[in-house]
XYZ file of C-alpha atoms in Angstrom:
187
model
C -0.071 -0.023 -0.035
C 1.057 3.494 -0.623
C -0.399 6.298 1.460
C -0.885 10.021 0.789
C -1.454 12.454 3.408
C -4.582 14.506 2.843
C -4.511 16.467 6.020
C -3.755 20.124 5.454
C -1.994 20.838 8.756
C 0.593 18.023 8.227
C 4.003 18.885 6.842
C 3.533 15.878 4.698
C 0.154 17.151 3.018
C -0.333 16.490 -0.708
C -2.778 18.613 -2.695
C -5.850 16.913 -4.054
C -4.591 17.416 -7.640
C -1.101 15.879 -6.890
C -2.896 13.052 -4.970
C -4.996 12.267 -7.947
C -2.011 12.183 -10.322
C -0.022 9.773 -7.816
C -3.022 7.499 -7.428
C -3.937 7.640 -11.166
C -0.398 6.472 -12.056
C -0.443 3.773 -9.363
C -3.707 2.422 -10.592
C -2.490 2.332 -14.171
C 0.960 0.986 -13.460
C 0.547 -0.920 -10.280
C -3.153 -1.835 -10.085
C -2.546 -4.322 -7.120
C -1.050 -1.763 -4.813
C -3.580 -0.218 -2.424
C -3.920 3.429 -2.721
C -4.438 5.017 0.763
C -5.762 8.451 1.434
C -4.934 9.446 4.986
C -7.555 11.879 6.477
C -8.534 13.351 9.703
C -11.992 14.366 10.873
C -13.541 15.135 7.536
C -17.222 16.148 8.029
C -19.499 13.183 6.842
C -21.901 15.501 5.023
C -19.009 16.560 2.689
C -18.385 13.071 1.641
C -20.195 11.776 -1.487
C -19.843 8.466 -3.345
C -17.166 10.022 -5.783
C -15.489 12.114 -3.080
C -12.574 9.549 -3.318
C -11.673 9.177 -6.946
C -8.732 6.972 -7.249
C -8.019 5.709 -3.726
C -9.417 2.350 -2.609
C -8.444 2.722 1.069
C -9.389 5.587 3.488
C -7.180 5.739 6.579
C -9.082 7.636 9.353
C -6.553 9.286 11.561
C -8.541 11.441 13.664
C -11.195 11.299 16.349
C -13.808 9.414 14.168
C -15.991 7.414 16.577
C -17.968 4.190 15.833
C -20.994 6.217 14.501
C -18.773 7.946 12.054
C -17.223 4.735 10.815
C -20.731 3.231 10.473
C -22.031 6.072 8.388
C -18.864 6.290 6.334
C -19.208 2.537 5.465
C -22.597 3.204 4.294
C -21.602 6.180 2.187
C -18.560 4.628 0.497
C -18.982 0.835 0.539
C -16.658 0.246 -2.194
C -13.699 1.711 -0.373
C -11.710 -0.012 2.535
C -11.670 1.818 5.866
C -8.566 1.676 8.083
C -9.023 3.343 11.422
C -5.902 4.621 13.249
C -5.817 4.448 17.021
C -3.408 6.403 19.052
C -2.345 4.263 22.002
C -1.520 5.746 25.359
C -2.263 2.792 27.509
C -3.754 -0.653 27.559
C -7.313 0.619 27.899
C -7.027 2.287 24.488
C -6.370 -1.077 22.904
C -9.439 -2.693 24.630
C -11.852 -0.257 22.805
C -10.611 -1.051 19.296
C -12.651 -4.241 18.781
C -15.862 -2.246 19.040
C -15.003 -0.805 15.666
C -14.688 -4.215 13.894
C -18.059 -4.261 12.174
C -17.326 -0.917 10.469
C -13.620 -0.962 9.544
C -11.485 -3.443 7.410
C -8.251 -2.847 9.406
C -6.903 -1.100 12.380
C -3.715 0.751 12.654
C -1.970 1.285 15.999
C 0.030 4.475 16.487
C 1.716 6.082 19.332
C -0.069 8.633 21.562
C 1.085 12.146 21.031
C -0.932 15.035 22.756
C -0.060 17.548 19.977
C -0.201 15.609 16.701
C -2.245 12.664 15.235
C 0.593 10.820 13.507
C 3.996 11.058 11.989
C 5.657 11.771 15.376
C 8.348 9.032 15.051
C 7.451 7.817 18.614
C 7.026 4.214 19.391
C 4.209 2.502 21.243
C 5.083 0.876 24.519
C 5.874 -2.716 23.264
C 4.346 -4.198 26.484
C 0.888 -3.215 24.947
C 1.661 -5.155 21.765
C 2.740 -8.668 22.790
C 0.242 -11.197 21.726
C -2.393 -8.694 20.145
C -5.122 -10.282 18.234
C -7.950 -8.381 16.548
C -10.752 -9.747 14.371
C -9.485 -7.424 11.698
C -5.960 -7.155 10.236
C -3.840 -4.720 12.170
C -0.948 -2.414 11.284
C 1.719 -0.975 13.523
C 2.770 2.560 13.068
C 4.892 5.109 15.279
C 8.668 5.126 15.141
C 9.195 2.047 13.038
C 12.749 1.927 11.956
C 15.357 -0.555 10.619
C 16.777 -1.282 14.157
C 13.280 -2.089 15.491
C 12.118 -4.106 12.500
C 13.398 -7.587 13.557
C 11.567 -7.344 16.857
C 8.290 -6.143 15.185
C 8.351 -8.985 12.571
C 9.361 -11.855 14.961
C 7.989 -10.876 18.392
C 5.084 -8.415 17.779
C 3.745 -9.756 14.385
C 1.453 -7.373 13.087
C -0.325 -7.947 9.800
C 1.516 -4.884 8.329
C 3.594 -1.855 9.169
C 3.044 1.857 8.432
C 6.274 3.804 7.966
C 6.786 7.472 7.252
C 9.225 9.642 9.286
C 12.040 7.152 9.860
C 12.538 6.860 6.094
C 12.495 10.666 5.347
C 15.376 13.140 4.884
C 12.669 15.840 5.935
C 8.854 15.722 6.371
C 7.314 14.495 3.188
C 10.669 13.736 1.313
C 11.402 10.094 1.385
C 15.003 8.922 1.443
C 15.133 6.209 -1.319
C 18.262 4.568 0.156
C 16.571 4.057 3.652
C 13.446 2.982 1.925
C 15.209 0.404 -0.130
C 17.295 -0.866 2.981
C 13.944 -1.248 4.948
C 12.371 -3.146 2.116
C 15.266 -5.458 1.627
C 15.354 -6.321 5.351
C 11.506 -7.118 5.204
C 12.083 -9.395 2.228
C 15.070 -11.165 3.835
């Protein structure tokens, strides 16, 4: 999957036209790669069936509650919904399963009072051991090459979400770091 940040206040923000070009090219040249639009707290009334043109996944990275997810599922049934949860303690994890009827995957990110993602901070690993959900789950938050082996062998998420640790600056990916990380995953 390749994600594009559609949150204006993010330093990684990509304009709608640029996002459309990226996703159009991905759809044409790599049709099996999921195209993820990362959004935060979009008013439901502004979303129509063609609000999301070329993405096939919406990653909710805000304060969207169960009712929001249920209504969004109804409005855009053709698009996968991934819901991000910022984890401060074990109680935050217990609430996630309540969303399972309305999302296709969950993403666990670290808690940060000021920002909703891309902080580079890790979740406390004691909350991650032996985790099971009825939906696939992805791990985000401070994922780096040095932590990757523990993630893959001990934590065992269904996927990982990486951004800041493979950047030279916010929004600018370091292709060498990206290639090193991908090679390590393949090995």
